[in-house]
Short mmCIF file of C-alpha atoms and ligand atoms in Angstrom, two decimals:
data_model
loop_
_atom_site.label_atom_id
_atom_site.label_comp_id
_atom_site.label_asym_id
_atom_site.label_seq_id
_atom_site.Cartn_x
_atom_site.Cartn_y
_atom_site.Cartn_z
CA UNK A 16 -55.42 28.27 -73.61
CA UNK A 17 -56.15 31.56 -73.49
CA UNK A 18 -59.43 33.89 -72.36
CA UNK A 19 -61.98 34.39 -75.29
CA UNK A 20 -62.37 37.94 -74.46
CA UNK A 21 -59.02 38.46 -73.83
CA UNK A 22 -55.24 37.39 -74.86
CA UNK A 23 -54.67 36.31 -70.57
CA UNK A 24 -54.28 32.95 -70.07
CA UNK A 25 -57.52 31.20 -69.22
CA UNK A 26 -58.35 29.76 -65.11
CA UNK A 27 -61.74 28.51 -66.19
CA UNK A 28 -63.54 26.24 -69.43
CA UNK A 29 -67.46 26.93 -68.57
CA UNK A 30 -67.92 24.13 -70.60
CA UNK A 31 -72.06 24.14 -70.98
CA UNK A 32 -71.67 27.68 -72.86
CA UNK A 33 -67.84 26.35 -74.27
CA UNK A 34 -66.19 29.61 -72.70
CA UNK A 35 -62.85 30.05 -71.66
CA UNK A 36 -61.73 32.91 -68.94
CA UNK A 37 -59.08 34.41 -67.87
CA UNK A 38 -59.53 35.33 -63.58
CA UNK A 39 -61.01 39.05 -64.25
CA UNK A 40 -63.54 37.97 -67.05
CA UNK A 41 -64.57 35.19 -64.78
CA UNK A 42 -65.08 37.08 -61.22
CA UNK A 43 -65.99 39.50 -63.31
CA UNK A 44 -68.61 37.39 -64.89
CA UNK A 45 -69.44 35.34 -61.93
CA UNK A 46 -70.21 38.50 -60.17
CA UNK A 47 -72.92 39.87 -62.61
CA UNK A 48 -74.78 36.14 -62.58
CA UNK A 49 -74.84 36.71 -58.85
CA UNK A 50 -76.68 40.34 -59.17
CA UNK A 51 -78.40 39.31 -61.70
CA UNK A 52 -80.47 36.65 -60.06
CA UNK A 53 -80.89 39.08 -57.33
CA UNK A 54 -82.18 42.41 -59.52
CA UNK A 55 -84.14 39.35 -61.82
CA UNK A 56 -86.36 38.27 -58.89
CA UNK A 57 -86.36 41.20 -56.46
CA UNK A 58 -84.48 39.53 -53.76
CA UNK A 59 -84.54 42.52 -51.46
CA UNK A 60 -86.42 46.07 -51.20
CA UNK A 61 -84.93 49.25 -49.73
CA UNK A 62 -84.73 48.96 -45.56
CA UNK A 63 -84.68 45.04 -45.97
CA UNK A 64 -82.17 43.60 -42.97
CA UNK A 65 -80.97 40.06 -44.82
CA UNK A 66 -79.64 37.11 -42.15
CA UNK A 67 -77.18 35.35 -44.00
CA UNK A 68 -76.98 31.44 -42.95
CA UNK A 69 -73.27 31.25 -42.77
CA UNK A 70 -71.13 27.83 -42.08
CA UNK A 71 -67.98 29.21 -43.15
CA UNK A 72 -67.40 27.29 -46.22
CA UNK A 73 -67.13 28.22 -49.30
CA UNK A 74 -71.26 29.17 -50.76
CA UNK A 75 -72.09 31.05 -47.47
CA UNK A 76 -68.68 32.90 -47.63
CA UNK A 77 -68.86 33.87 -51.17
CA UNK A 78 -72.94 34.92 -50.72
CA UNK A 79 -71.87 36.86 -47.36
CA UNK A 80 -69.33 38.96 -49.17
CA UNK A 81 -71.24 39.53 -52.47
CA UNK A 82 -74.16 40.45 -50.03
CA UNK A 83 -72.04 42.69 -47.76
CA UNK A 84 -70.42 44.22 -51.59
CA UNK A 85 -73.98 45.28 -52.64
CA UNK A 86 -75.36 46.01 -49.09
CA UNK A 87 -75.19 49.67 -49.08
CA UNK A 88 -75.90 50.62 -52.89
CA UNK A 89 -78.98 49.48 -51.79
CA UNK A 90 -79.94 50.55 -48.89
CA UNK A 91 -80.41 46.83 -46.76
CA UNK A 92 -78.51 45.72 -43.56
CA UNK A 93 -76.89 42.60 -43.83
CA UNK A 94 -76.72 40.16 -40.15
CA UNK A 95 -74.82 36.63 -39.71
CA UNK A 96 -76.48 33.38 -38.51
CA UNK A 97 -74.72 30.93 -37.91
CA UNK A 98 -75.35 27.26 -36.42
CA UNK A 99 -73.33 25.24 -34.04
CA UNK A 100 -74.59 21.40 -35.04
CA UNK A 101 -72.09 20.32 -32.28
CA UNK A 102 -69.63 18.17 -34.59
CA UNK A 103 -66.32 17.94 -33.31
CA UNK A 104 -63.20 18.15 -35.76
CA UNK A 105 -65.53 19.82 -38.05
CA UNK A 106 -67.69 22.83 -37.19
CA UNK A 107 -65.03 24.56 -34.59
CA UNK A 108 -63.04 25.40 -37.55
CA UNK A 109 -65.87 26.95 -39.81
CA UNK A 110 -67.07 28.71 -37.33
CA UNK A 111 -63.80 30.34 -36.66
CA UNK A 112 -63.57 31.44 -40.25
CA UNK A 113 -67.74 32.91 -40.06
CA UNK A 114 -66.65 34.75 -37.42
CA UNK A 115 -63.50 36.09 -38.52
CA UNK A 116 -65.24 37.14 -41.55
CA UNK A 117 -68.11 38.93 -39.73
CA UNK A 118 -65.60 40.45 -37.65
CA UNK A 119 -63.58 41.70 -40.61
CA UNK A 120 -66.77 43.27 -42.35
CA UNK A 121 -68.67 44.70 -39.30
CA UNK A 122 -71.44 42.26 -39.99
CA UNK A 123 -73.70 41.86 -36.54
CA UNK A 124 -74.08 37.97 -36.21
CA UNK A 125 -75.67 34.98 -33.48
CA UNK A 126 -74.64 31.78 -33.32
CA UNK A 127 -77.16 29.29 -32.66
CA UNK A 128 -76.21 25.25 -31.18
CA UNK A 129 -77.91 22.00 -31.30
CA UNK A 130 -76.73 21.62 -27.82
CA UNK A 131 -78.95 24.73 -26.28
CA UNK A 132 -81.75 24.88 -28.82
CA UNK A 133 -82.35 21.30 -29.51
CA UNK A 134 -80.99 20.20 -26.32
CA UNK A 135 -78.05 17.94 -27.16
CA UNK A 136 -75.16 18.62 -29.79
CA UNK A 137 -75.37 16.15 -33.03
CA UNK A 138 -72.86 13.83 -32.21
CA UNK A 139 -74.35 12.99 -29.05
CA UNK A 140 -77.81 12.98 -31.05
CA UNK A 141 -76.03 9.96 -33.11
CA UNK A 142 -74.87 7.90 -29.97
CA UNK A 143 -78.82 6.53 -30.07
CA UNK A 144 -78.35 3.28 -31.08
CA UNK A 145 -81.31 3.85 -33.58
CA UNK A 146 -80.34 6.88 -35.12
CA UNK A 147 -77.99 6.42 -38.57
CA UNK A 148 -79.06 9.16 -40.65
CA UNK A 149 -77.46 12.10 -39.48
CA UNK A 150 -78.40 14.64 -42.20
CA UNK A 151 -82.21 13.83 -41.80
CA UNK A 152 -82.10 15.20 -38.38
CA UNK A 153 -79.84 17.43 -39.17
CA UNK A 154 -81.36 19.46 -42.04
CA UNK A 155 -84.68 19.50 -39.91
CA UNK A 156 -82.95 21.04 -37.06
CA UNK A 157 -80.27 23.65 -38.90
CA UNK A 158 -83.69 25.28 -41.04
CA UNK A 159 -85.37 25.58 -37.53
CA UNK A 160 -82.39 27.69 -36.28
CA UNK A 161 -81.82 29.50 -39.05
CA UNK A 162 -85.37 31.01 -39.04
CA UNK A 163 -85.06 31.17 -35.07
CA UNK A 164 -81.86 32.92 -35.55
CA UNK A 165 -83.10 35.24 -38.34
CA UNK A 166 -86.10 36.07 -36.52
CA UNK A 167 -83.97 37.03 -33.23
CA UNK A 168 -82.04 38.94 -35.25
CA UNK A 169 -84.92 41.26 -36.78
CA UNK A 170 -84.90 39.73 -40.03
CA UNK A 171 -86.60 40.41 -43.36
CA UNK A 172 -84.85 37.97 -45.13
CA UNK A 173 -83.04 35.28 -44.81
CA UNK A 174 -80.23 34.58 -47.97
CA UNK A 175 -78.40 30.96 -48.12
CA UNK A 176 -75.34 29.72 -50.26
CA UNK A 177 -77.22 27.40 -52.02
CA UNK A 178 -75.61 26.94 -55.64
CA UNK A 179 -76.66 25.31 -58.31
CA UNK A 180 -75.77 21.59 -57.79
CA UNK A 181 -77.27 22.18 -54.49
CA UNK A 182 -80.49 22.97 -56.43
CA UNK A 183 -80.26 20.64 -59.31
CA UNK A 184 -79.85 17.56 -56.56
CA UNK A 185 -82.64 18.96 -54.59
CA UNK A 186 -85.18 18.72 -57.38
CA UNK A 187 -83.91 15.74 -58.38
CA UNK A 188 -84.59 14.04 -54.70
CA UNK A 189 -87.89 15.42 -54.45
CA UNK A 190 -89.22 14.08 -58.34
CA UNK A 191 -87.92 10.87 -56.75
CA UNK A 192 -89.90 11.34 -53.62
CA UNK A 193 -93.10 13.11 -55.66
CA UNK A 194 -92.70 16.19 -53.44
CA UNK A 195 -94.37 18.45 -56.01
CA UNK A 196 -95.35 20.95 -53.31
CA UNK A 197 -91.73 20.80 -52.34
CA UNK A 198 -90.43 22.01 -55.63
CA UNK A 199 -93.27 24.50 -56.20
CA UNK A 200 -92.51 26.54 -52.95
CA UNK A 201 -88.55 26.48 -53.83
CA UNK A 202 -86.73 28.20 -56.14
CA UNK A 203 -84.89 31.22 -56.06
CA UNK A 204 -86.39 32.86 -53.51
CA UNK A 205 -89.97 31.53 -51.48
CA UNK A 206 -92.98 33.37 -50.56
CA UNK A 207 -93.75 33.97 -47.35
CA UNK A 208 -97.39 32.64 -47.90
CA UNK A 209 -96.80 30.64 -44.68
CA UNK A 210 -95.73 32.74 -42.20
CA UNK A 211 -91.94 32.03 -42.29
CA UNK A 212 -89.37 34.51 -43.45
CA UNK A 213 -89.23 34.57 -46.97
CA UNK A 214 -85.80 32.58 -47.99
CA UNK A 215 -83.05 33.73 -51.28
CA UNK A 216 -80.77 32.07 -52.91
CA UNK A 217 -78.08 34.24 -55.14
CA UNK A 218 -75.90 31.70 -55.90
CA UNK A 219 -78.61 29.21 -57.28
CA UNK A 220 -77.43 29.07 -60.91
CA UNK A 221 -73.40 29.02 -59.86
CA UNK A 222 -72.28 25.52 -60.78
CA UNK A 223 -70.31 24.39 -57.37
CA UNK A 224 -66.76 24.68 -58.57
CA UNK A 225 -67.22 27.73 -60.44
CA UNK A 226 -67.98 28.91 -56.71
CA UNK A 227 -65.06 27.45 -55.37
CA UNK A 228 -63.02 28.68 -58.09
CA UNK A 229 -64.43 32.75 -57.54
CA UNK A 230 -63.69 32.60 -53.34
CA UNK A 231 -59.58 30.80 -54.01
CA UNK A 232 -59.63 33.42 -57.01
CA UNK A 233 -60.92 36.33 -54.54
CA UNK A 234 -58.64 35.44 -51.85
CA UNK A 235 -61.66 34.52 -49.53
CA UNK A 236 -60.56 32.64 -46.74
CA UNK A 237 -62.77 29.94 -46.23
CA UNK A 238 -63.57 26.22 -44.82
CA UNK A 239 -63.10 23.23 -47.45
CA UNK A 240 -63.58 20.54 -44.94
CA UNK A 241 -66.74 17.74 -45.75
CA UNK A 242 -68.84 16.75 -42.92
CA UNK A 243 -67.87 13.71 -41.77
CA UNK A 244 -71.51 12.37 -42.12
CA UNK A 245 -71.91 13.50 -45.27
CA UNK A 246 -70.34 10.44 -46.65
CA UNK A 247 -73.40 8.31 -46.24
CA UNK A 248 -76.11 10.75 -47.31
CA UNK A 249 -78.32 9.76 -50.20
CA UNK A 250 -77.38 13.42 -51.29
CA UNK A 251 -73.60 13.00 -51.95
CA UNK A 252 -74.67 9.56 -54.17
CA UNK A 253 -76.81 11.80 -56.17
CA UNK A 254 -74.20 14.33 -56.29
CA UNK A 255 -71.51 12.18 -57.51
CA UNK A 256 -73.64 10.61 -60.73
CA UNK A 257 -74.94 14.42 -61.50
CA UNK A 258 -70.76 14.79 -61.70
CA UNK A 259 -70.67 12.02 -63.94
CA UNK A 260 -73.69 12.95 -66.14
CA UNK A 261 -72.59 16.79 -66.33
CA UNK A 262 -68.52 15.37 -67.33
CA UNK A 263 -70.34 14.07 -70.85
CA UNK A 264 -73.26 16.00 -71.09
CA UNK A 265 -72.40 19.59 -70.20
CA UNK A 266 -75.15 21.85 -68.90
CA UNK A 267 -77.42 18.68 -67.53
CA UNK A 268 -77.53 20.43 -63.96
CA UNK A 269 -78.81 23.48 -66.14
CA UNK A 270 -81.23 21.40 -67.63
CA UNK A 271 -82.90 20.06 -64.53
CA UNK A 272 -82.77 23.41 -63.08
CA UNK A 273 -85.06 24.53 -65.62
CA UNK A 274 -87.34 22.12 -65.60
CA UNK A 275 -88.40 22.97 -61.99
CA UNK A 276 -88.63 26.86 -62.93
CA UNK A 277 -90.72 25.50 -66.06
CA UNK A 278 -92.77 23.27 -63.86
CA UNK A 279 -93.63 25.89 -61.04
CA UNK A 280 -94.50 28.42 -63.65
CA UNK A 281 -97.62 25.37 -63.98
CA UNK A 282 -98.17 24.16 -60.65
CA UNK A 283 -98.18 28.20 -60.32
CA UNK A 284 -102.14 28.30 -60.98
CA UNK A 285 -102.79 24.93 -59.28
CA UNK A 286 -103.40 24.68 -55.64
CA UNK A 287 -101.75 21.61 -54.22
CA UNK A 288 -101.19 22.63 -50.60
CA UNK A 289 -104.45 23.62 -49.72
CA UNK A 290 -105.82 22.28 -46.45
CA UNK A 291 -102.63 21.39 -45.55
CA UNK A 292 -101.85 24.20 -42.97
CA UNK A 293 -101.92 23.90 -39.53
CA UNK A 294 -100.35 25.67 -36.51
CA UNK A 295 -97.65 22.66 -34.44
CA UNK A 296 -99.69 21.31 -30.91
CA UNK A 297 -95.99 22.28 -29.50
CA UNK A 298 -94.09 25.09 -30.75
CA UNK A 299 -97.21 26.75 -32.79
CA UNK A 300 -95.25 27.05 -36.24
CA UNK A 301 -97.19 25.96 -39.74
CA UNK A 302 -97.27 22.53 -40.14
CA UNK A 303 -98.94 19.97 -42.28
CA UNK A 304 -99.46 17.53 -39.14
CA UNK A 305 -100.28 17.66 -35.26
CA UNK A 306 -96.89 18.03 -34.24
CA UNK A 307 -94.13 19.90 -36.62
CA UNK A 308 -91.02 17.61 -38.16
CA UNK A 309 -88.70 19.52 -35.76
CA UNK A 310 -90.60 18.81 -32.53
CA UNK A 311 -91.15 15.24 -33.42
CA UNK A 312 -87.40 14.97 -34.03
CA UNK A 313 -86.13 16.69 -31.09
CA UNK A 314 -88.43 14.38 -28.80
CA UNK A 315 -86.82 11.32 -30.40
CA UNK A 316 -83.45 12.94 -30.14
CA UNK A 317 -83.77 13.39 -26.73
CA UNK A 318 -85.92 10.11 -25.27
CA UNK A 319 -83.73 7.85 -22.82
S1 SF4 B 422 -73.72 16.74 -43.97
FE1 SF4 B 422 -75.54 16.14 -42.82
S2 SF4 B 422 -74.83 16.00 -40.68
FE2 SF4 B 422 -73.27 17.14 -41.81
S3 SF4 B 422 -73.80 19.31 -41.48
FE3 SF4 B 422 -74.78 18.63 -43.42
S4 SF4 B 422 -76.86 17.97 -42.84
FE4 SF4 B 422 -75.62 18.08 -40.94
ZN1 ZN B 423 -59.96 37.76 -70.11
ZN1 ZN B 424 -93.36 22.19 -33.46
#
């Protein structure tokens, strides 16, 4: 099989457009998606300083580098964040390889941990008898510290790896859930109507492999490890059948994908958050309740 744009062999069948690549036409592909979604939606202005959330796997490796690549052409500052759940046999290893990797590119970084900021690391957090759903906790926390980290780090904005199974599954979870004020404040990147730094995503319509494929293909080094309490999330069920319904029906992910944009372009001129905002009893930040979901967590994490 060879590349359609060239007589090299082909690495990669992007089967929803039925295009074969050889590995320049597809970094070299991949790589113009990426900026893109960035010039498309005026990710970043002149002066910006963008806090990456980096893990060390492969989405916040690839949008580190591609960040870093583009970072002085125009004109922003590019900082590392990256969080500490406190997961043995897991996170020690990615965050060898974020570090490494800020090292290697001069990148100023923090890293933030469950065990200082929320008060105990995560697998202590799951010793609670009561406590089974690790990833609920832990999403709530991990956003907290990434704006806490970003923030601390004199950030403008913050960019994550999310691709664009990440997205498709998200959207999917929150139809299920009727979050519509969920899926009108993602997207690409979010406002910062509420007060938080506004978030970017320029690796939201890279299919996961294909960004898997472009770090091996780059030579990134980078963490392929799951978590190991990922196996029980509702997310990695929904994952699997979107694998399943993409293997006969390329470009489905696509599909959903576009629905949201096509739905928030509606819910665009309709209000549905309002008088919903409130400042947290606790910590102060926005919040639809008395308390925020991370203080209310946290507490419950840490009562005897
Ligand atoms: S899979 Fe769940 S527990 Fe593991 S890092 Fe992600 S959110 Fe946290
Ligand atoms: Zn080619
Ligand atoms: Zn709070």
């Amino acid at each position: 099989m060879n590349c359609d744009k060239c007589q090299n062999p082909a690495v990669a069948h992007l089967r929803y457009s039925d295009i074969r690549l050889c590995k320049n036409h597809f970094i070299g592909l991949t790589t113009d998606r990426i900026r893109k979604t960035i010039n498309k939606n005026k990710f970043f202005e002149r002066g910006d300083r963008v806090a990456v959330a980096v893990s060390g796997g492969k989405d916040s490796i690839v949008t580190l580098r591609e960040l870093h690549d583009i970072s002085k052409k125009r004109g922003i500052e590019i900082v590392g964040v990256t969080i500490d759940e406190g997961i043995a046999d897991y996170r020690p290893e990615s965050i060898d390889i974020a570090e490494r990797t800020y090292k290697e590119l001069g990148v100023d970084y923090t890293i933030l941990t469950y065990k200082e900021r929320v008060g105990k690391p995560l697998d202590k957090i799951m010793e609670k008898p009561d406590i089974n759903r690790a990833c609920e906790y832990c999403g709530v926390f991990r956003r907290r510290l990434i704006e806490d980290g970003a923030r601390e780090m004199g950030a403008d904005k913050i960019a994550t790896g999310h691709n664009l199974d990440d997205e498709a599954q998200s959207i999917f979870m929150n139809y299920i859930r009727s979050d519509f004020p969920r899926i009108a404040r993602s997207g690409p990147k979010t406002a910062n109507k509420k007060g938080f730094i506004p978030r970017v995503k320029p690796l939201c319509n890279i299919p996961e492999k294909e960004v898997g494929l472009y770090a091996i293909l780059k030579g990134y080094e980078i963490h392929e490890d799951e978590c190991p309490n990922a196996a029980n999330a509702f997310r990695l069920n929904i994952r699997d059948h979107m694998n399943l319904i993409e293997d006969k029906y390329p470009g489905f992910k696509f599909g959903i994908y576009n629905s949201a944009e096509n739905l928030r372009n509606i819910l665009a001129d309709v209000n549905i958050e309002k008088n919903t905002l409130k400042k947290c009893e606790n910590c102060g930040q926005n919040t639809s309740g008395k308390i925020c979901k991370f203080c209310e967590l946290k507490a419950y994490a840490n009562k005897e």
